[in-house]
Amino acid sequence: MVAAPSRFARRVPAAGLVARVLGAGPTGALAALALVDAGWTVELCDPLDAEALCRRQRAYAFNQSSRELLERLDLWTWIEPQLVPFDELQLWDLGVQQSLAFGLADLNRHQASKRMAAIGWIGRHDELMTLLLRRLGSSAGVSLQLGSSPIPDPQRRLDLVIAADGPDSPTRRRLGIGCWRRPYGQACLTATVALRGAADNQAWELLRSEGPFAVLPLGAQRFQLVWSAPAARCRQLESLSASAFLDRLAAALPDRFQPDALLDQPRTFAVELLIAQRLHRQGTLLVGESAHRCHPVGGQGLNLCWRDVAVLHRLARRASRGELDPRRLGAAYGRRRWPDLLLTLLVTDLLVRIFSSRSPVLLPLRRLALGLLGRFQPLRRLALAVMTSGPCAIQASRPE
Ligand SMILES: Cc1cc2nc3c(=O)[nH]c(=O)nc-3n(C[C@H](O)[C@H](O)[C@H](O)COP(=O)(O)OP(=O)(O)OC[C@H]3O[C@@H](n4cnc5c(N)ncnc54)[C@H](O)[C@@H]3O)c2cc1C
């Protein structure tokens, strides 16, 4: 039950605001740290223990919006050494055999003025979660309840509940919040490989008719593959021996790439478009994949989740300063998140539809779009700003 503190009517700094965060995945863990940074006391609960939370085998592509949030939370200098930066993003439409390279010069003025040495960064889930949980463990304002289901305490006064409990969110269901869900005809296979033909400072997005294929640098000529294809094909690839997998991979990639070794067990995950019909109800906010899910094209997923956290952080600080009644925090959060969520889901969906299509009608349009982007730097800057800071970058960077 969420309390209704009266002190906010007087707009005095609020002492002792308390939140419970349900779910300690990358979104919930960062949301807990953001709330603590904003001066709140936080309970972070997850049925998984710390080891299971860290164990997942995946890597994320972080963009400028995630870097900015980590900087604001004083986590960037701590996390950056674990990340692999890339300063070249190669887009290659194999349907029209046309490619396009984004470089540091294509970052916008705000990003360039910070002398950014990278367009984006690749980070491994296990290393990231280990750091976040370590930081949470050493934060005075956090109580960690990992490895068991949270036991609700009706006596406990809570100012806010944050549901970061993933795409099948039990909290979303309990609150009766519906969602629109549409599976893509594709699934996504992830694997780590040793590869020749790509440099350690390059990330690649290959646009193939069976789906987008990302090649992300992990350093020392190792790359994380995010291979979108029909679900049955992904499951079949997942079950192959290492040598058979490498053969299929070599056949799927353009000739310039030569896979040498498979370094982990390939895994498939379902890809879907999901958006909750509301982002808050009864003092509970949905953040991360409990509220939305998009196709991994362009590596938007976790960055979009962390932009939820960025807005939560700004609003939680205002509540701490007595400038915002926590009872109004949910509505303020919803108003600020809808434009970014809808636009990002729309843009990723359009990219998948247009670039996975075999329709001959679209081929000249794709050629034209890539040609214009290659020719005009302002267009490249705009496209890169959308990819690295989100479609509502101006709104997101507005001070609260
Ligand atoms: C198999 C798989 C592989 C993936 N690989 C990649 C990849 O390679 N690159 C990439 O960018 N993205 C990948 N993704 C997507 C990425 O993992 C998500 O974008 C990201 O995990 C979203 O983070 P989240 O914290 O919002 O949700 P989640 O990571 O799903 O975390 C939700 C947490 O809530 C907890 N929880 C569930 N129920 C409750 C409850 N009742 N109370 C409290 N806690 C609860 C869960 O235990 C979990 O820890 C992958 C997804 C899957 C499923």
CSV table of C-alpha atoms and ligand atoms in Angstrom, one decimal:
chain,number,residue,atom,x,y,z
A,1,MET,CA,0.0,0.0,0.0
A,2,VAL,CA,1.5,3.4,-1.0
A,3,ALA,CA,1.3,6.1,1.7
A,4,ALA,CA,0.0,9.6,0.9
A,5,PRO,CA,2.5,11.9,2.6
A,6,SER,CA,1.0,15.3,3.4
A,7,ARG,CA,4.3,17.2,3.7
A,8,PHE,CA,4.5,17.7,-0.1
A,9,ALA,CA,1.6,20.1,0.1
A,10,ARG,CA,4.1,22.4,1.9
A,11,ARG,CA,6.9,21.9,-0.6
A,12,VAL,CA,9.6,21.2,1.9
A,13,PRO,CA,12.5,18.9,1.2
A,14,ALA,CA,11.2,15.4,1.9
A,15,ALA,CA,13.2,13.3,4.3
A,16,GLY,CA,13.0,9.5,4.2
A,17,LEU,CA,11.1,8.7,1.0
A,18,VAL,CA,10.9,4.9,0.5
A,19,ALA,CA,10.6,2.8,-2.6
A,20,ARG,CA,10.5,-0.9,-3.4
A,21,VAL,CA,12.0,-2.0,-6.6
A,22,LEU,CA,10.7,-5.4,-7.9
A,23,GLY,CA,13.2,-7.0,-10.2
A,24,ALA,CA,17.0,-6.7,-10.1
A,25,GLY,CA,17.8,-7.2,-13.7
A,26,PRO,CA,19.9,-4.4,-15.4
A,27,THR,CA,16.9,-2.0,-15.3
A,28,GLY,CA,15.8,-2.6,-11.7
A,29,ALA,CA,19.4,-2.6,-10.3
A,30,LEU,CA,20.1,0.8,-12.0
A,31,ALA,CA,16.7,2.2,-10.9
A,32,ALA,CA,17.6,1.3,-7.3
A,33,LEU,CA,20.9,3.1,-7.6
A,34,ALA,CA,19.2,6.1,-9.2
A,35,LEU,CA,16.7,6.3,-6.4
A,36,VAL,CA,19.4,6.1,-3.8
A,37,ASP,CA,21.3,8.9,-5.6
A,38,ALA,CA,18.1,10.9,-5.5
A,39,GLY,CA,18.1,10.5,-1.7
A,40,TRP,CA,15.5,7.7,-1.3
A,41,THR,CA,15.7,4.6,0.7
A,42,VAL,CA,15.3,1.5,-1.4
A,43,GLU,CA,14.3,-2.2,-1.0
A,44,LEU,CA,15.4,-4.2,-4.1
A,45,CYS,CA,13.8,-7.6,-4.4
A,46,ASP,CA,14.3,-10.4,-6.9
A,47,PRO,CA,13.5,-14.2,-6.6
A,48,LEU,CA,16.9,-14.8,-8.3
A,49,ASP,CA,20.1,-14.6,-6.1
A,50,ALA,CA,23.1,-12.5,-7.1
A,51,GLU,CA,24.9,-15.4,-8.8
A,52,ALA,CA,21.9,-16.2,-11.0
A,53,LEU,CA,21.4,-12.5,-11.8
A,54,CYS,CA,24.9,-12.2,-13.1
A,55,ARG,CA,25.1,-15.5,-14.9
A,56,ARG,CA,23.2,-14.6,-18.0
A,57,GLN,CA,25.3,-14.9,-21.2
A,58,ARG,CA,24.7,-11.8,-23.2
A,59,ALA,CA,26.3,-8.5,-24.2
A,60,TYR,CA,24.7,-5.1,-24.6
A,61,ALA,CA,25.4,-2.2,-26.9
A,62,PHE,CA,25.3,1.0,-24.9
A,63,ASN,CA,24.7,4.3,-26.5
A,64,GLN,CA,25.2,8.0,-25.5
A,65,SER,CA,21.9,8.2,-23.6
A,66,SER,CA,23.1,5.4,-21.3
A,67,ARG,CA,26.5,7.0,-20.9
A,68,GLU,CA,24.9,10.3,-19.9
A,69,LEU,CA,22.8,8.5,-17.2
A,70,LEU,CA,25.8,6.6,-15.8
A,71,GLU,CA,27.7,9.9,-15.7
A,72,ARG,CA,24.9,11.6,-13.7
A,73,LEU,CA,24.9,8.6,-11.3
A,74,ASP,CA,28.6,8.8,-10.9
A,75,LEU,CA,29.0,5.3,-12.2
A,76,TRP,CA,30.6,5.9,-15.6
A,77,THR,CA,34.2,6.1,-14.5
A,78,TRP,CA,33.6,2.9,-12.7
A,79,ILE,CA,31.9,0.9,-15.4
A,80,GLU,CA,33.7,2.3,-18.5
A,81,PRO,CA,36.9,0.3,-18.0
A,82,GLN,CA,34.7,-2.9,-18.5
A,83,LEU,CA,33.3,-1.7,-21.8
A,84,VAL,CA,34.7,-2.0,-25.3
A,85,PRO,CA,34.3,1.3,-27.2
A,86,PHE,CA,33.7,1.5,-31.0
A,87,ASP,CA,34.2,4.6,-33.0
A,88,GLU,CA,32.9,3.3,-36.3
A,89,LEU,CA,29.4,2.0,-37.0
A,90,GLN,CA,29.1,0.3,-40.4
A,91,LEU,CA,25.6,-0.2,-41.8
A,92,TRP,CA,25.5,-2.6,-44.8
A,93,ASP,CA,22.3,-3.3,-46.7
A,94,LEU,CA,23.0,-6.6,-48.3
A,95,GLY,CA,19.7,-6.5,-50.3
A,96,VAL,CA,21.0,-3.5,-52.3
A,97,GLN,CA,24.7,-4.1,-51.7
A,98,GLN,CA,25.2,-0.6,-50.4
A,99,SER,CA,27.0,0.4,-47.2
A,100,LEU,CA,27.4,3.4,-45.0
A,101,ALA,CA,29.9,4.3,-42.3
A,102,PHE,CA,29.2,6.5,-39.3
A,103,GLY,CA,32.2,7.9,-37.6
A,104,LEU,CA,33.0,10.3,-34.7
A,105,ALA,CA,32.6,13.3,-37.0
A,106,ASP,CA,28.9,12.3,-37.3
A,107,LEU,CA,28.2,12.7,-33.6
A,108,ASN,CA,26.2,15.9,-32.9
A,109,ARG,CA,27.7,19.0,-31.4
A,110,HIS,CA,26.7,18.3,-27.9
A,111,GLN,CA,28.3,14.8,-28.0
A,112,ALA,CA,31.3,16.1,-29.9
A,113,SER,CA,31.9,18.9,-27.5
A,114,LYS,CA,32.4,16.3,-24.8
A,115,ARG,CA,35.3,15.0,-26.9
A,116,MET,CA,33.6,11.6,-27.0
A,117,ALA,CA,36.1,9.0,-28.2
A,118,ALA,CA,33.3,6.5,-29.1
A,119,ILE,CA,30.0,6.2,-30.8
A,120,GLY,CA,29.0,3.4,-28.4
A,121,TRP,CA,30.2,0.7,-26.1
A,122,ILE,CA,29.8,-3.0,-25.7
A,123,GLY,CA,29.5,-4.5,-22.2
A,124,ARG,CA,29.0,-8.0,-21.0
A,125,HIS,CA,26.0,-8.7,-18.8
A,126,ASP,CA,28.0,-10.6,-16.1
A,127,GLU,CA,30.5,-7.9,-15.7
A,128,LEU,CA,27.9,-5.1,-15.7
A,129,MET,CA,25.6,-6.9,-13.1
A,130,THR,CA,28.6,-7.7,-10.9
A,131,LEU,CA,29.5,-4.0,-10.7
A,132,LEU,CA,25.9,-2.8,-10.2
A,133,LEU,CA,25.2,-5.4,-7.4
A,134,ARG,CA,28.5,-4.6,-5.7
A,135,ARG,CA,27.7,-0.9,-5.7
A,136,LEU,CA,24.2,-1.7,-4.4
A,137,GLY,CA,25.7,-3.8,-1.7
A,138,SER,CA,27.9,-1.0,-0.5
A,139,SER,CA,25.1,1.7,-0.6
A,140,ALA,CA,23.8,2.6,2.8
A,141,GLY,CA,20.3,3.4,1.5
A,142,VAL,CA,19.6,0.0,0.0
A,143,SER,CA,18.2,-3.2,1.4
A,144,LEU,CA,18.8,-6.2,-0.9
A,145,GLN,CA,16.4,-9.0,-0.8
A,146,LEU,CA,17.7,-11.4,-3.5
A,147,GLY,CA,17.1,-15.1,-3.9
A,148,SER,CA,13.6,-15.3,-2.4
A,149,SER,CA,10.1,-14.0,-3.3
A,150,PRO,CA,9.4,-10.7,-1.5
A,151,ILE,CA,7.1,-11.0,1.5
A,152,PRO,CA,4.8,-8.0,1.5
A,153,ASP,CA,4.7,-6.2,4.8
A,154,PRO,CA,1.4,-4.3,5.1
A,155,GLN,CA,2.9,-2.1,7.9
A,156,ARG,CA,5.7,-0.9,5.7
A,157,ARG,CA,5.2,2.7,4.4
A,158,LEU,CA,6.1,2.9,0.8
A,159,ASP,CA,6.1,6.1,-1.3
A,160,LEU,CA,6.6,4.3,-4.6
A,161,VAL,CA,6.8,0.8,-6.1
A,162,ILE,CA,8.9,0.3,-9.2
A,163,ALA,CA,8.1,-2.8,-11.3
A,164,ALA,CA,11.2,-3.8,-13.2
A,165,ASP,CA,10.2,-7.5,-13.3
A,166,GLY,CA,10.6,-8.1,-17.0
A,167,PRO,CA,8.4,-8.7,-20.1
A,168,ASP,CA,6.1,-11.2,-18.3
A,169,SER,CA,5.8,-8.8,-15.3
A,170,PRO,CA,3.7,-10.3,-12.5
A,171,THR,CA,3.2,-6.8,-11.1
A,172,ARG,CA,1.7,-5.6,-14.4
A,173,ARG,CA,-0.7,-8.5,-14.4
A,174,ARG,CA,-1.6,-8.0,-10.7
A,175,LEU,CA,-2.4,-4.4,-11.4
A,176,GLY,CA,-4.6,-5.3,-14.3
A,177,ILE,CA,-2.6,-3.3,-16.8
A,178,GLY,CA,-3.0,-4.8,-20.3
A,179,CYS,CA,-0.4,-4.7,-23.0
A,180,TRP,CA,-0.2,-4.8,-26.7
A,181,ARG,CA,2.1,-7.7,-27.8
A,182,ARG,CA,3.1,-8.8,-31.3
A,183,PRO,CA,5.7,-11.4,-31.8
A,184,TYR,CA,8.0,-10.8,-34.8
A,185,GLY,CA,8.3,-13.7,-37.3
A,186,GLN,CA,12.0,-13.6,-36.3
A,187,ALA,CA,13.9,-14.8,-33.2
A,188,CYS,CA,17.3,-13.7,-32.2
A,189,LEU,CA,20.4,-15.9,-31.8
A,190,THR,CA,23.4,-14.6,-29.8
A,191,ALA,CA,26.9,-16.1,-29.9
A,192,THR,CA,30.4,-15.0,-29.3
A,193,VAL,CA,32.9,-15.8,-32.0
A,194,ALA,CA,36.5,-15.1,-33.0
A,195,LEU,CA,36.2,-13.4,-36.4
A,196,ARG,CA,38.5,-11.9,-39.0
A,197,GLY,CA,37.4,-9.1,-41.3
A,198,ALA,CA,36.1,-6.7,-38.7
A,199,ALA,CA,38.3,-4.4,-36.6
A,200,ASP,CA,38.1,-4.1,-32.8
A,201,ASN,CA,36.8,-0.5,-33.1
A,202,GLN,CA,34.0,-1.3,-35.5
A,203,ALA,CA,30.4,-2.4,-34.9
A,204,TRP,CA,28.4,-3.7,-37.8
A,205,GLU,CA,24.7,-3.8,-38.6
A,206,LEU,CA,24.2,-6.1,-41.6
A,207,LEU,CA,20.7,-5.7,-43.0
A,208,ARG,CA,19.7,-9.1,-44.5
A,209,SER,CA,16.4,-10.3,-45.9
A,210,GLU,CA,16.0,-12.9,-43.0
A,211,GLY,CA,16.6,-10.1,-40.5
A,212,PRO,CA,19.2,-7.7,-39.1
A,213,PHE,CA,22.5,-9.1,-38.0
A,214,ALA,CA,24.7,-7.2,-35.6
A,215,VAL,CA,28.5,-7.9,-35.1
A,216,LEU,CA,29.6,-6.2,-31.9
A,217,PRO,CA,33.3,-5.9,-30.8
A,218,LEU,CA,34.3,-7.5,-27.5
A,219,GLY,CA,38.1,-6.8,-28.0
A,220,ALA,CA,40.9,-9.1,-29.1
A,221,GLN,CA,39.1,-10.0,-32.3
A,222,ARG,CA,36.2,-11.5,-30.4
A,223,PHE,CA,32.7,-10.4,-31.5
A,224,GLN,CA,29.2,-10.8,-30.1
A,225,LEU,CA,26.7,-11.8,-32.9
A,226,VAL,CA,23.1,-10.8,-32.6
A,227,TRP,CA,21.6,-12.8,-35.5
A,228,SER,CA,17.9,-12.3,-36.3
A,229,ALA,CA,16.3,-15.0,-38.4
A,230,PRO,CA,13.1,-17.1,-38.5
A,231,ALA,CA,12.6,-18.7,-35.1
A,232,ALA,CA,12.9,-22.3,-36.4
A,233,ARG,CA,16.2,-21.5,-38.1
A,234,CYS,CA,17.6,-19.9,-34.9
A,235,ARG,CA,16.6,-23.0,-32.9
A,236,GLN,CA,18.3,-25.3,-35.5
A,237,LEU,CA,21.5,-23.1,-35.5
A,238,GLU,CA,21.5,-23.3,-31.7
A,239,SER,CA,21.6,-27.1,-31.8
A,240,LEU,CA,24.5,-27.5,-34.3
A,241,SER,CA,28.0,-28.6,-33.4
A,242,ALA,CA,30.6,-25.8,-33.3
A,243,SER,CA,32.1,-26.6,-36.7
A,244,ALA,CA,28.6,-26.9,-38.4
A,245,PHE,CA,27.6,-23.6,-36.8
A,246,LEU,CA,30.8,-21.9,-38.1
A,247,ASP,CA,30.0,-23.2,-41.6
A,248,ARG,CA,26.5,-21.8,-41.5
A,249,LEU,CA,27.8,-18.5,-40.1
A,250,ALA,CA,30.4,-18.2,-42.9
A,251,ALA,CA,27.7,-18.8,-45.4
A,252,ALA,CA,25.4,-16.1,-43.9
A,253,LEU,CA,28.1,-13.4,-43.6
A,254,PRO,CA,29.5,-11.5,-46.5
A,255,ASP,CA,32.9,-12.8,-47.8
A,256,ARG,CA,35.0,-10.2,-46.0
A,257,PHE,CA,34.2,-11.9,-42.6
A,258,GLN,CA,35.8,-15.2,-41.7
A,259,PRO,CA,34.7,-16.8,-38.5
A,260,ASP,CA,37.5,-18.8,-36.8
A,261,ALA,CA,36.1,-20.1,-33.6
A,262,LEU,CA,32.9,-20.4,-31.6
A,263,LEU,CA,33.6,-19.1,-28.1
A,264,ASP,CA,30.3,-19.9,-26.3
A,265,GLN,CA,27.0,-21.8,-26.7
A,266,PRO,CA,24.7,-19.9,-29.1
A,267,ARG,CA,21.3,-19.0,-27.6
A,268,THR,CA,18.0,-18.0,-29.0
A,269,PHE,CA,15.6,-15.5,-27.6
A,270,ALA,CA,12.2,-14.5,-28.8
A,271,VAL,CA,11.7,-11.0,-30.2
A,272,GLU,CA,8.5,-9.2,-29.9
A,273,LEU,CA,7.0,-5.7,-29.9
A,274,LEU,CA,5.4,-5.1,-26.5
A,275,ILE,CA,4.0,-1.9,-24.9
A,276,ALA,CA,2.0,-1.7,-21.7
A,277,GLN,CA,-1.3,0.2,-21.9
A,278,ARG,CA,-0.4,2.3,-18.9
A,279,LEU,CA,3.0,3.1,-17.3
A,280,HIS,CA,1.7,3.5,-13.7
A,281,ARG,CA,-1.2,2.6,-11.5
A,282,GLN,CA,-1.8,2.9,-7.7
A,283,GLY,CA,1.6,4.2,-6.9
A,284,THR,CA,3.4,1.6,-9.0
A,285,LEU,CA,5.5,2.5,-12.1
A,286,LEU,CA,6.5,0.1,-14.8
A,287,VAL,CA,10.1,0.5,-16.0
A,288,GLY,CA,12.2,-1.4,-18.5
A,289,GLU,CA,10.9,-4.5,-20.2
A,290,SER,CA,7.9,-4.7,-17.8
A,291,ALA,CA,6.6,-1.7,-19.9
A,292,HIS,CA,8.0,-2.2,-23.4
A,293,ARG,CA,10.1,-4.4,-25.6
A,294,CYS,CA,11.4,-3.8,-29.1
A,295,HIS,CA,13.3,-5.6,-31.8
A,296,PRO,CA,17.1,-5.6,-31.1
A,297,VAL,CA,17.9,-3.9,-34.4
A,298,GLY,CA,20.1,-0.9,-33.7
A,299,GLY,CA,20.7,-2.1,-30.1
A,300,GLN,CA,17.9,0.1,-28.6
A,301,GLY,CA,16.4,-2.3,-26.0
A,302,LEU,CA,18.4,-1.8,-22.8
A,303,ASN,CA,19.2,1.8,-23.7
A,304,LEU,CA,15.4,2.5,-23.9
A,305,CYS,CA,15.0,0.7,-20.5
A,306,TRP,CA,17.7,3.0,-19.0
A,307,ARG,CA,16.0,6.1,-20.4
A,308,ASP,CA,13.0,5.1,-18.2
A,309,VAL,CA,15.5,5.2,-15.3
A,310,ALA,CA,16.9,8.6,-16.4
A,311,VAL,CA,13.4,10.1,-16.1
A,312,LEU,CA,12.7,8.3,-12.9
A,313,HIS,CA,15.9,9.7,-11.5
A,314,ARG,CA,15.0,13.3,-12.3
A,315,LEU,CA,11.5,13.0,-10.9
A,316,ALA,CA,12.7,11.2,-7.8
A,317,ARG,CA,15.2,14.1,-7.1
A,318,ARG,CA,12.4,16.6,-7.5
A,319,ALA,CA,10.3,14.6,-5.0
A,320,SER,CA,13.2,14.5,-2.6
A,321,ARG,CA,13.6,18.3,-2.9
A,322,GLY,CA,9.9,18.7,-2.1
A,323,GLU,CA,9.1,20.0,-5.6
A,324,LEU,CA,6.9,17.1,-6.6
A,325,ASP,CA,4.4,15.1,-4.6
A,326,PRO,CA,5.4,11.4,-5.0
A,327,ARG,CA,1.7,10.7,-5.6
A,328,ARG,CA,2.0,12.7,-8.8
A,329,LEU,CA,5.3,11.0,-9.8
A,330,GLY,CA,3.6,8.2,-11.8
A,331,ALA,CA,1.6,10.6,-14.0
A,332,ALA,CA,4.6,12.8,-14.6
A,333,TYR,CA,6.7,9.8,-15.5
A,334,GLY,CA,4.1,8.6,-18.0
A,335,ARG,CA,3.8,12.0,-19.7
A,336,ARG,CA,7.6,12.1,-20.2
A,337,ARG,CA,8.1,8.5,-21.3
A,338,TRP,CA,5.3,8.0,-23.9
A,339,PRO,CA,6.8,10.0,-26.8
A,340,ASP,CA,10.3,8.3,-26.6
A,341,LEU,CA,8.7,4.8,-26.1
A,342,LEU,CA,6.3,5.1,-29.0
A,343,LEU,CA,8.8,6.7,-31.4
A,344,THR,CA,11.5,4.2,-30.6
A,345,LEU,CA,9.2,1.2,-31.0
A,346,LEU,CA,7.9,2.7,-34.3
A,347,VAL,CA,11.4,3.4,-35.7
A,348,THR,CA,12.7,-0.1,-34.8
A,349,ASP,CA,9.6,-1.7,-36.2
A,350,LEU,CA,9.8,0.3,-39.5
A,351,LEU,CA,13.6,-0.6,-39.8
A,352,VAL,CA,12.9,-4.3,-39.5
A,353,ARG,CA,9.9,-4.2,-41.9
A,354,ILE,CA,11.7,-2.1,-44.5
A,355,PHE,CA,15.1,-3.7,-44.4
A,356,SER,CA,13.9,-7.4,-44.0
A,357,SER,CA,11.5,-7.0,-46.9
A,358,ARG,CA,12.2,-8.7,-50.2
A,359,SER,CA,9.7,-6.4,-52.0
A,360,PRO,CA,11.3,-5.0,-55.1
A,361,VAL,CA,9.3,-1.8,-54.6
A,362,LEU,CA,11.3,-0.9,-51.5
A,363,LEU,CA,14.8,-1.5,-53.0
A,364,PRO,CA,15.1,1.9,-54.8
A,365,LEU,CA,13.9,3.6,-51.7
A,366,ARG,CA,16.5,1.8,-49.6
A,367,ARG,CA,19.2,2.8,-52.2
A,368,LEU,CA,18.0,6.4,-52.1
A,369,ALA,CA,17.9,6.6,-48.3
A,370,LEU,CA,21.5,5.2,-48.0
A,371,GLY,CA,22.7,7.3,-50.8
A,372,LEU,CA,21.3,10.5,-49.2
A,373,LEU,CA,22.8,9.5,-45.8
A,374,GLY,CA,26.1,8.9,-47.4
A,375,ARG,CA,26.1,12.2,-49.2
A,376,PHE,CA,24.8,14.6,-46.6
A,377,GLN,CA,26.5,14.8,-43.2
A,378,PRO,CA,23.6,16.7,-41.5
A,379,LEU,CA,21.3,13.7,-42.3
A,380,ARG,CA,24.0,11.3,-41.0
A,381,ARG,CA,24.2,13.3,-37.8
A,382,LEU,CA,20.5,13.3,-37.4
A,383,ALA,CA,20.3,9.5,-37.9
A,384,LEU,CA,23.2,8.9,-35.5
A,385,ALA,CA,21.6,11.2,-32.9
A,386,VAL,CA,18.4,9.1,-33.1
A,387,MET,CA,20.3,5.9,-32.8
A,388,THR,CA,22.6,7.0,-30.0
A,389,SER,CA,20.4,9.3,-27.9
A,390,GLY,CA,16.9,8.2,-28.9
A,391,PRO,CA,14.3,10.0,-31.1
A,392,CYS,CA,13.4,12.5,-28.3
A,393,ALA,CA,17.0,13.4,-27.4
A,394,ILE,CA,16.1,17.1,-27.0
A,395,GLN,CA,13.3,16.4,-24.6
A,396,ALA,CA,15.4,13.8,-22.7
A,397,SER,CA,18.2,16.3,-22.1
A,398,ARG,CA,15.9,19.0,-20.8
A,399,PRO,CA,16.8,19.9,-17.2
A,400,GLU,CA,14.1,19.1,-14.6
B,1,LIG,C1,17.7,-15.1,-23.6
B,1,LIG,C2,17.8,-13.6,-23.8
B,1,LIG,C3,19.0,-13.1,-24.4
B,1,LIG,C4,19.2,-11.8,-24.6
B,1,LIG,N1,20.3,-11.3,-25.2
B,1,LIG,C5,20.5,-10.0,-25.4
B,1,LIG,C6,21.7,-9.5,-26.0
B,1,LIG,O1,22.6,-10.3,-26.4
B,1,LIG,N2,21.8,-8.2,-26.2
B,1,LIG,C7,20.9,-7.3,-25.7
B,1,LIG,O2,21.0,-6.1,-25.9
B,1,LIG,N3,19.7,-7.7,-25.2
B,1,LIG,C8,19.5,-9.1,-25.0
B,1,LIG,N4,18.3,-9.5,-24.4
B,1,LIG,C9,17.4,-8.5,-24.0
B,1,LIG,C10,17.8,-7.9,-22.7
B,1,LIG,O3,18.2,-9.0,-21.8
B,1,LIG,C11,16.7,-7.1,-22.0
B,1,LIG,O4,16.6,-5.9,-22.8
B,1,LIG,C12,17.1,-6.7,-20.6
B,1,LIG,O5,17.4,-7.8,-19.8
B,1,LIG,C13,15.9,-5.9,-20.0
B,1,LIG,O6,16.2,-5.7,-18.6
B,1,LIG,P1,15.1,-5.6,-17.5
B,1,LIG,O7,15.9,-5.4,-16.2
B,1,LIG,O8,14.1,-4.6,-17.9
B,1,LIG,O9,14.4,-7.1,-17.5
B,1,LIG,P2,15.0,-8.5,-17.1
B,1,LIG,O10,16.4,-8.5,-17.4
B,1,LIG,O11,14.1,-9.5,-17.7
B,1,LIG,O12,14.9,-8.5,-15.5
B,1,LIG,C14,13.6,-8.7,-14.8
B,1,LIG,C15,14.0,-9.2,-13.4
B,1,LIG,O13,12.7,-9.3,-12.7
B,1,LIG,C16,12.8,-10.5,-11.8
B,1,LIG,N5,11.4,-10.8,-11.4
B,1,LIG,C17,10.5,-11.6,-12.1
B,1,LIG,N6,9.4,-11.7,-11.3
B,1,LIG,C18,9.6,-10.9,-10.2
B,1,LIG,C19,8.8,-10.7,-9.0
B,1,LIG,N7,7.6,-11.1,-8.9
B,1,LIG,N8,9.4,-9.9,-8.0
B,1,LIG,C20,10.6,-9.4,-8.2
B,1,LIG,N9,11.4,-9.6,-9.2
B,1,LIG,C21,10.9,-10.4,-10.2
B,1,LIG,C22,13.5,-11.5,-12.7
B,1,LIG,O14,14.0,-12.5,-11.9
B,1,LIG,C23,14.6,-10.7,-13.4
B,1,LIG,O15,15.8,-10.7,-12.7
B,1,LIG,C24,18.2,-10.8,-24.2
B,1,LIG,C25,17.0,-11.3,-23.6
B,1,LIG,C26,16.8,-12.7,-23.4
B,1,LIG,C27,15.5,-13.2,-22.8
